Short mmCIF file of C-alpha atoms and ligand atoms in Angstrom, two decimals:
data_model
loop_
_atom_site.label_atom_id
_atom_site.label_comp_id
_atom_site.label_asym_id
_atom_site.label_seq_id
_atom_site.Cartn_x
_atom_site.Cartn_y
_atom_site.Cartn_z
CA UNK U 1 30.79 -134.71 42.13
CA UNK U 2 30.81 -135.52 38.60
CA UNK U 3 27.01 -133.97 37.98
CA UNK U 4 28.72 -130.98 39.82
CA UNK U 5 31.12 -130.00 37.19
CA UNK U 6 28.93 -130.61 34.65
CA UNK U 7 26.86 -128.29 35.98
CA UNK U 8 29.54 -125.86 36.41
CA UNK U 9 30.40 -126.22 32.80
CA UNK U 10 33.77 -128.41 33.16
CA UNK U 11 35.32 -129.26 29.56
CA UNK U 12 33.53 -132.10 28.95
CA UNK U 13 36.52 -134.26 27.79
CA UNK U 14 38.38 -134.13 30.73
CA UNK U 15 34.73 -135.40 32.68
CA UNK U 16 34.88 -138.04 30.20
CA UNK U 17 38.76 -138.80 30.69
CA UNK U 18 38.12 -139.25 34.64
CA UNK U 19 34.72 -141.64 34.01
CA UNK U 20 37.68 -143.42 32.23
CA UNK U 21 39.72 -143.44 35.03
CA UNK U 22 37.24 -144.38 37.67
CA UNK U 23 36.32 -147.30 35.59
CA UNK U 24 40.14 -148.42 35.02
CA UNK U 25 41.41 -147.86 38.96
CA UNK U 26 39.07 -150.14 40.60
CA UNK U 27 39.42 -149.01 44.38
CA UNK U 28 39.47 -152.07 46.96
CA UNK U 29 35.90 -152.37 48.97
CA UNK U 30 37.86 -152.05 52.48
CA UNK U 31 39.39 -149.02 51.23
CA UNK U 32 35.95 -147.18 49.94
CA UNK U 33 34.81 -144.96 53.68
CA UNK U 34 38.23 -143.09 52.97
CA UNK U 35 36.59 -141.40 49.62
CA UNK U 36 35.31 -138.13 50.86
CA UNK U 37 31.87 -137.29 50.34
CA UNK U 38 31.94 -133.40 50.21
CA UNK U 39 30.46 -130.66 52.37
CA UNK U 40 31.78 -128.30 50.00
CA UNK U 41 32.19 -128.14 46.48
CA UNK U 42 35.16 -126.04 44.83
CA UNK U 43 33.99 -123.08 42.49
CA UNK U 44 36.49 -121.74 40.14
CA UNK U 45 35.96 -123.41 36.68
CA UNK U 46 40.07 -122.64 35.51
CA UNK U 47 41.53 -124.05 38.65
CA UNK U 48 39.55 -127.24 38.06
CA UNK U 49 40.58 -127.90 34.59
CA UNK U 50 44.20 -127.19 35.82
CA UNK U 51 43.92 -129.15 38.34
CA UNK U 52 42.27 -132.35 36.68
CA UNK U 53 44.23 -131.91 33.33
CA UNK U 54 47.86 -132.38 35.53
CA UNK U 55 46.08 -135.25 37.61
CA UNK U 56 45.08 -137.15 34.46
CA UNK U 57 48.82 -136.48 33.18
CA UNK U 58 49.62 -138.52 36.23
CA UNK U 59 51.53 -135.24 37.89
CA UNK U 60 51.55 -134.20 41.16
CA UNK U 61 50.13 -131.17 42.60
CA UNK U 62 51.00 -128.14 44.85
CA UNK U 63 48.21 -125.43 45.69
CA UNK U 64 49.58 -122.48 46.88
CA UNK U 65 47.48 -119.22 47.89
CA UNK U 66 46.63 -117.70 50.79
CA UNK U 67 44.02 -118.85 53.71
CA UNK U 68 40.41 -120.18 53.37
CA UNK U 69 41.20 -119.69 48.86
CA UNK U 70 39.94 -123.16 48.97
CA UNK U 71 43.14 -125.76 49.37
CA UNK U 72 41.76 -128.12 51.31
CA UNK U 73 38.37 -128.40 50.07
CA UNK U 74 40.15 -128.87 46.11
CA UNK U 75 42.08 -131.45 47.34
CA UNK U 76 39.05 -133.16 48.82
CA UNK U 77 36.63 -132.62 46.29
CA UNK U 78 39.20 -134.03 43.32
CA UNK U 79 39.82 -137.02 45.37
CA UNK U 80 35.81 -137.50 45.49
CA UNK U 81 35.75 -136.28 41.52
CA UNK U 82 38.69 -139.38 40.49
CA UNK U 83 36.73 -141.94 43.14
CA UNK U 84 40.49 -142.04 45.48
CA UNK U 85 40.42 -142.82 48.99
CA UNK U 86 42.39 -139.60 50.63
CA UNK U 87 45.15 -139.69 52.99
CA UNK U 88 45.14 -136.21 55.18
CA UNK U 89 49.07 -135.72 55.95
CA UNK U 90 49.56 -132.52 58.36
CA UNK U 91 52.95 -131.74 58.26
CA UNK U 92 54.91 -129.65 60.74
CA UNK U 93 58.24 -128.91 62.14
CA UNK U 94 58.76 -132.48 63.79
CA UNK U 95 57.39 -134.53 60.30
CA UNK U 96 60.34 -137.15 59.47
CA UNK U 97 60.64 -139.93 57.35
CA UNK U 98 59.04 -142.06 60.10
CA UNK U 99 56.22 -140.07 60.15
CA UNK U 100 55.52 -140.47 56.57
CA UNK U 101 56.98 -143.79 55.50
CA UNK U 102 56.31 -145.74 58.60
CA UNK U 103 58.11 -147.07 61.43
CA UNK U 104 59.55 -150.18 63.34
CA UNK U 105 57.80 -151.01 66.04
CA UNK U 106 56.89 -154.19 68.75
CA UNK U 107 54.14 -156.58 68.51
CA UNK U 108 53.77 -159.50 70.44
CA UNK U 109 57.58 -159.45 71.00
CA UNK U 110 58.74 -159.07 67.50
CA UNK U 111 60.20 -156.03 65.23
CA UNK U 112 57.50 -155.22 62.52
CA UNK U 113 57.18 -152.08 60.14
CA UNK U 114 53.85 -150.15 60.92
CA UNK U 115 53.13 -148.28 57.97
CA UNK U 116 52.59 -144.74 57.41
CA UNK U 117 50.55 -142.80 55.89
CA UNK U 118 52.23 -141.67 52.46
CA UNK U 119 53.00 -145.62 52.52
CA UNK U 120 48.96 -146.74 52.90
CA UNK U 121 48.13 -144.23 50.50
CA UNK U 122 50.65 -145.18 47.98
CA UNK U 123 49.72 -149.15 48.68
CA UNK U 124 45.90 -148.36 47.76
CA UNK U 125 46.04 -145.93 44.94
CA UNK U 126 44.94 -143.34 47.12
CA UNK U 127 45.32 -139.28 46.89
CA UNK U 128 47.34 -138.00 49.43
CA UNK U 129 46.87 -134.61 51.08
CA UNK U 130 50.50 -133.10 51.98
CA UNK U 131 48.87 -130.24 54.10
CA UNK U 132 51.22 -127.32 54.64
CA UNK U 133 54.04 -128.77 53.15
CA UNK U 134 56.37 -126.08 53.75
CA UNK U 135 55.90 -126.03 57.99
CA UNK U 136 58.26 -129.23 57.55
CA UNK U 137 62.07 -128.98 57.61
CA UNK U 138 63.43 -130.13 54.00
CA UNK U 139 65.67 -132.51 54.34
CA UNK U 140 62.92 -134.49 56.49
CA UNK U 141 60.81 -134.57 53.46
CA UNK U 142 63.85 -135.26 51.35
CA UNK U 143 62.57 -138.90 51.79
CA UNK U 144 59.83 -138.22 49.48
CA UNK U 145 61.70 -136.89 46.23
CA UNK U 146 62.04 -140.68 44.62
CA UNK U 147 58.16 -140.90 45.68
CA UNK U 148 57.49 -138.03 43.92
CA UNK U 149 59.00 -138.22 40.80
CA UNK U 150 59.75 -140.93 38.33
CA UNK U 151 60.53 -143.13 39.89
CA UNK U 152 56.91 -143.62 41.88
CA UNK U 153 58.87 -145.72 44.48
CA UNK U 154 59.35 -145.85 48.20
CA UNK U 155 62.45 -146.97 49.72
CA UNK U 156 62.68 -148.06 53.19
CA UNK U 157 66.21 -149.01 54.41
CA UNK U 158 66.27 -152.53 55.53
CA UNK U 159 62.25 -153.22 54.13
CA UNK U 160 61.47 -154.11 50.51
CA UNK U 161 61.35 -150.69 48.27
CA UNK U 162 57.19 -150.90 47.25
CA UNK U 163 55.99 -149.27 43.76
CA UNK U 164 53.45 -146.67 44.06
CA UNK U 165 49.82 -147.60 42.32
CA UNK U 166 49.74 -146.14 39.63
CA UNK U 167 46.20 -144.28 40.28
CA UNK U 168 48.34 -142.64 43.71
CA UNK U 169 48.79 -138.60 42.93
CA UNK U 170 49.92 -136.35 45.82
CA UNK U 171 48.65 -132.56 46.39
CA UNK U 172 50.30 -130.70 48.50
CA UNK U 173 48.91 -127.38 49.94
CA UNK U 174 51.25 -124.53 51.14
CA UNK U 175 50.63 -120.79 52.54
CA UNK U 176 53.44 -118.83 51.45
CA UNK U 177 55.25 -116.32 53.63
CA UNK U 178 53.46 -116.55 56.85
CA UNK U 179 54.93 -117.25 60.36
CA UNK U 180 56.31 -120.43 60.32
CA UNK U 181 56.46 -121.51 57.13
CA UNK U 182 59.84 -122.13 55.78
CA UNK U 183 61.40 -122.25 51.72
CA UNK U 184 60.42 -124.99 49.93
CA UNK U 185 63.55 -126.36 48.25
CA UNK U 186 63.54 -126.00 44.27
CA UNK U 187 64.11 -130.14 44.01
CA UNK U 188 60.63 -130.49 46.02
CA UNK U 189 58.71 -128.03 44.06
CA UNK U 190 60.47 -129.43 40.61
CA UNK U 191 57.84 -132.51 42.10
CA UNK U 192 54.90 -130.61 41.33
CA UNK U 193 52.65 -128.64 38.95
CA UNK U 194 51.89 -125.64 40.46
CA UNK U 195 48.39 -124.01 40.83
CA UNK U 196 48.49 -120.26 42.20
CA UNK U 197 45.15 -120.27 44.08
CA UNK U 198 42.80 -117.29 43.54
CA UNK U 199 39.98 -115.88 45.81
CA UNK U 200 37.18 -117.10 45.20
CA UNK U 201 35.26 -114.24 42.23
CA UNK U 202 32.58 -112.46 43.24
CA UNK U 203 30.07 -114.32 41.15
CA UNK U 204 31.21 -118.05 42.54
CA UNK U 205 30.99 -116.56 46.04
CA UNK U 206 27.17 -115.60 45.47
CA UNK U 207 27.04 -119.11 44.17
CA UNK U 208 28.26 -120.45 46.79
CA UNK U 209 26.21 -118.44 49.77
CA UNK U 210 22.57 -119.50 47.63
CA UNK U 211 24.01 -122.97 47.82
CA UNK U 212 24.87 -123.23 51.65
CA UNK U 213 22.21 -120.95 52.81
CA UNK U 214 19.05 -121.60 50.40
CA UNK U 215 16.91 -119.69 52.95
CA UNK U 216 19.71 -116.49 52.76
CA UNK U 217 17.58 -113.57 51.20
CA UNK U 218 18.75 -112.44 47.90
CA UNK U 219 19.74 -109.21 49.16
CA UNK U 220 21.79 -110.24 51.55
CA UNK U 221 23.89 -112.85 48.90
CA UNK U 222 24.58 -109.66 47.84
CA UNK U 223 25.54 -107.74 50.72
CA UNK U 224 27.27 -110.50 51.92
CA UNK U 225 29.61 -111.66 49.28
CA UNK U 226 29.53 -107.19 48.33
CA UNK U 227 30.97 -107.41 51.84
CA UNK U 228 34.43 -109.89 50.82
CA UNK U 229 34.80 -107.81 48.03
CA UNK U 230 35.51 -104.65 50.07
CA UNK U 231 37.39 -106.06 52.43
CA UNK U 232 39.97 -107.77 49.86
CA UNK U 233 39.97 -104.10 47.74
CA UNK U 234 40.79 -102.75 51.30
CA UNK U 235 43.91 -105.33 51.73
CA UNK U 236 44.92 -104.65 48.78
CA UNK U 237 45.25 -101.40 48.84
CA UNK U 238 47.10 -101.68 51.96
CA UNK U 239 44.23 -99.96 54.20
CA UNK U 240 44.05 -103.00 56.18
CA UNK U 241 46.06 -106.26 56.45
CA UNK U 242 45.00 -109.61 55.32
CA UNK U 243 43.76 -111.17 58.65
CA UNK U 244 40.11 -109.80 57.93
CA UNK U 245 39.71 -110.85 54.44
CA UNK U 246 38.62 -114.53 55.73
CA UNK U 247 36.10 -116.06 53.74
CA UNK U 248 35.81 -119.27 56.48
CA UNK U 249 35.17 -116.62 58.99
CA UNK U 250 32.98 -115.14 56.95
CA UNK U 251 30.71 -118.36 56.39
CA UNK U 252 31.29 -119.12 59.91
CA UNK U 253 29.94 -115.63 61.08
CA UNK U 254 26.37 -116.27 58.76
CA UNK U 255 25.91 -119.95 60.67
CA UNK U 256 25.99 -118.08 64.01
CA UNK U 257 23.89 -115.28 62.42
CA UNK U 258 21.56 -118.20 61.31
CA UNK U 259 21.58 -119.52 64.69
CA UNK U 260 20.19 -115.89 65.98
CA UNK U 261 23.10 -114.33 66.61
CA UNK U 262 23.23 -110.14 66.00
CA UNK U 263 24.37 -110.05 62.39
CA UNK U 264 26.83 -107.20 63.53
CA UNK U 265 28.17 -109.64 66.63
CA UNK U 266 28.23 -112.19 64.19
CA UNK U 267 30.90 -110.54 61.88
CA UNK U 268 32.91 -108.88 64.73
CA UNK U 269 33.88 -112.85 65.98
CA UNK U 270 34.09 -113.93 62.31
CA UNK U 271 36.05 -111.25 60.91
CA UNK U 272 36.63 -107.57 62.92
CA UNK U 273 38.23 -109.17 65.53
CA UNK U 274 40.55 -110.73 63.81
CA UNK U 275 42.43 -107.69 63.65
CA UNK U 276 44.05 -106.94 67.23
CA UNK U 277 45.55 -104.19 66.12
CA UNK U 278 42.29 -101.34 67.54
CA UNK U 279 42.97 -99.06 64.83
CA UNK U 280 42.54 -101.63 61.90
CA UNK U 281 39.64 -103.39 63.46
CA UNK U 282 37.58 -99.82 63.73
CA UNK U 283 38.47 -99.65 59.97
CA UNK U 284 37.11 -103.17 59.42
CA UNK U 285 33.57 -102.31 61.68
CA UNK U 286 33.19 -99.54 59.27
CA UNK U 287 33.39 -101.39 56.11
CA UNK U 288 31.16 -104.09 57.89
CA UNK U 289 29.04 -100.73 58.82
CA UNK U 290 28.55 -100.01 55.33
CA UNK U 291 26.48 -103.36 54.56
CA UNK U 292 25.03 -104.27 57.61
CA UNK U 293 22.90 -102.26 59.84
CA UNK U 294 22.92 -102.05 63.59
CA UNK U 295 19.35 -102.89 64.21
CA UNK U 296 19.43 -105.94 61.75
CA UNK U 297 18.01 -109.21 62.58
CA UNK U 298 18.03 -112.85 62.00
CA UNK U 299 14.36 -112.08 59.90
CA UNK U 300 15.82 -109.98 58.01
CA UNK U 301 18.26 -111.98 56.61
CA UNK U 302 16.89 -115.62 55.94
CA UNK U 303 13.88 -115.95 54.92
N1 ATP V 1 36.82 -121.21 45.47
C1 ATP V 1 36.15 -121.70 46.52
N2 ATP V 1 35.09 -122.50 46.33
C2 ATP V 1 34.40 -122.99 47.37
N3 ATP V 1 34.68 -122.73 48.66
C3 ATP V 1 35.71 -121.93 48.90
C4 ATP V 1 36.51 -121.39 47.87
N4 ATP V 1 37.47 -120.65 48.43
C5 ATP V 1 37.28 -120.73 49.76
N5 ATP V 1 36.23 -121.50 50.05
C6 ATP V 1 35.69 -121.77 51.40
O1 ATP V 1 36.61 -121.31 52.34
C7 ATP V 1 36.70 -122.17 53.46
C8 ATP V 1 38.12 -122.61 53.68
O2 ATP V 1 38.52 -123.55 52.70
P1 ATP V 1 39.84 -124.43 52.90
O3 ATP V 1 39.90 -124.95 54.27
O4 ATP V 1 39.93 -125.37 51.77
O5 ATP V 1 40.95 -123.29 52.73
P2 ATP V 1 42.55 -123.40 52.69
O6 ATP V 1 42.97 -122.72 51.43
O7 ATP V 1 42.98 -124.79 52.91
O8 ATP V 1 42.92 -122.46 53.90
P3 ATP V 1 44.17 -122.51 54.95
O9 ATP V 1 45.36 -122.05 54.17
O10 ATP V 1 43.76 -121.54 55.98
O11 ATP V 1 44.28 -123.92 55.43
C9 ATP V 1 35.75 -123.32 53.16
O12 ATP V 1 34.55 -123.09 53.84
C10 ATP V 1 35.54 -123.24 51.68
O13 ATP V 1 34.26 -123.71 51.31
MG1 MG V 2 44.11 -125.62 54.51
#
C-alpha cells in the first residue's frame, strides 16, 4: 500500500510519518488476518493527504459523498496503509448500544459481557468502519460520543469503563439525503473531520480501468471512462437523475463484458436499467449509444 502512494506521488512526509507509526503500534499476531489486503486501491491524491494528515493527528473521520465515490474502499485501503486490523460496523435503524459496545449474555450458566465490535476494535488498536452512520437513530449512537472524543473511553454500566488504544481511529461513511438516511446530530459530526468525497477525475478513472483490466484496449479506457463523464455532465445538468452515474455498475458491467457478454447488454444491467423511469433510461441508452456500438464485441474490446 505504501509503494502505492508513492507511486501516486503522496507527500512524502506524511509516508514517512505512517512508517513511523507502523513501527510504534505494534499490532498483536492473533489480530493480523483482520488487516485488509486490498482489491482496490483509492485514487484521488488530495483526499489521501486529507485523510492521512487527520489520522496521524489522531482525529476521527467521516466520508461523506455520494454512491460507489469510493467510501468503503478509503476506509479499507488506509487501514491497510497504517497496518490496523479493521472492524466493518453496518449500522441501521435497529443499531443500539448493545450492538456496538457489547452485551450480557449466558455461558455455561453464568452472566458474562460478549463484546462488540466498536469494543474489539477499540481493545486492539484497530480502525473501525462506522458504515452508513446516519441509517442509525441518534440517540442509539449517543453511546459513542465519550468514544469519540477526548475522552477515548468506553463506558459500560455495571462493567469496567476500558481506554481506547491509542493507535484506534474511527471512519465513518455516510450518503447524504437519500431514502432512509436520517440527520446526523451536530454533537456526532463535532466527532469528526470531515472529507466531502469527489468522483473519481477523469484521469484517475483511466488509471484505474488500465489497472483492473490490463488486457482493456486503449481505446476503450477511453470510451469507457469518456462514458462516466457524460453521464455525470448529464446528472448534473438535471437531464437525468443520479441512479445511472454508478461507477460500481460501471466496473461491474466491463467484468460481464469480459466474460462475453454484449458490451451494449452489459451496460443496460450495469447502468441503463437502473433508471425505471422508461423515459430516462432511453436517455441513458443514447448516451451509452454514443460510445458503444451495437455490433461490438468482446474482441473488440480486450485485447
Ligand atoms: N476514487 C476512487 N478510486 C478507486 N476506486 C473508486 C473510486 N471511486 C469509486 N471507486 C470504485 O467504485 C466502487 C465502489 O466503491 P465503494 O464501495 O468504496 O463506494 P462507496 O462510496 O462506499 O459507495 P456506497 O455509498 O454505495 O456504499 C469500487 O469498485 C471502487 O473501486
Ligand atoms: Mg459504501
Amino acid at each position: 500500500m505504501l509503494e502505492f502512494l508513492r507511486k501516486e506521488g503522496i507527500n512524502e512526509n506524511l509516508i514517512k510519518d505512517i512508517e513511523k507509526f507502523r513501527e510504534f503500534y505494534k499490532v498483536e499476531p492473533k489480530m493480523e488476518y483482520r488487516i485488509p489486503k486490498p482489491k482496490y486501491n483509492y485514487y484521488g491524491n488530495d483526499v489521501w493527504e486529507a485523510a492521512i494528515t487527520a489520522l496521524l493527528c489522531g482525529e476521527n473521520l467521516l466520508l461523506v459523498g455520494s454512491k460507489a465515490t469510493g467510501k468503503n474502499v478509503l476506509a479499507e485501503n488506509l487501514s491497510a496503509a497504517f497496518g490496523r486490523p479493521k472492524w466493518d460496523i453496518s449500522f441501521h435503524v435497529n443499531t443500539d448500544s448493545t450492538s456496538l459496545i457489547g452485551t450480557d449474555t449466558f455461558e455455561g450458566g453464568q452472566v458474562v459481557f460478549r463484546n462488540g465490535p466498536i469494543y474489539e476494535c477499540a481493545k486492539w488498536g484497530g480502525f473501525g468502519v462506522l458504515d452508513e452512520i446516519n441509517m442509525a437513530k441518534n440517540d442509539s449512537v449517543a453511546v459513542l460520543h465519550a468514544t469519540l472524543d477526548y475522552r477515548r473511553i468506553i463506558d459500560v454500566p455495571g462493567y469496567d469503563k476500558i481506554n481506547i488504544d491509542d493507535a484506534s481511529r474511527f471512519i465513518a461513511t455516510m450518503n447524504y439525503g437519500y431514502a432512509g438516511t436520517r440527520e446526523l446530530n451536530e454533537a456526532l459530526t463535532s466527532r469528526f473531520m470531515v472529507i466531502n468525497m469527489p468522483n473519481i477525475s477523469n484521469e484517475n478513472l483511466r488509471k484505474l480501468l488500465k489497472n483492473e483490466y490490463p488486457h482493456l484496449r486503449e481505446e476503450y479506457v477511453d470510451q469507457f471512462a469518456g462514458l462516466f463523464k457524460d453521464l455525470q455532465l448529464k446528472s448534473e445538468n438535471s437531464e437525468i437523475s443520479t441512479k445511472s452515474v454508478d461507477l460500481r455498475g460501471l466496473l461491474a458491467s466491463i467484468n460481464l463484458m469480459d466474460k462475453g457478454l454484449a458490451p451494449l447488454k452489459a451496460l443496460q444491467m450495469g447502468i441503463a436499467n437502473k433508471s425505471f423511469d422508461d423515459f430516462e433510461r432511453t436517455l441513458v441508452e443514447d448516451v451509452i449509444r454514443l460510445r458503444i456500438a451495437d455490433n461490438l464485441g468482446r474482441n473488440d474490446i480486450f485485447r
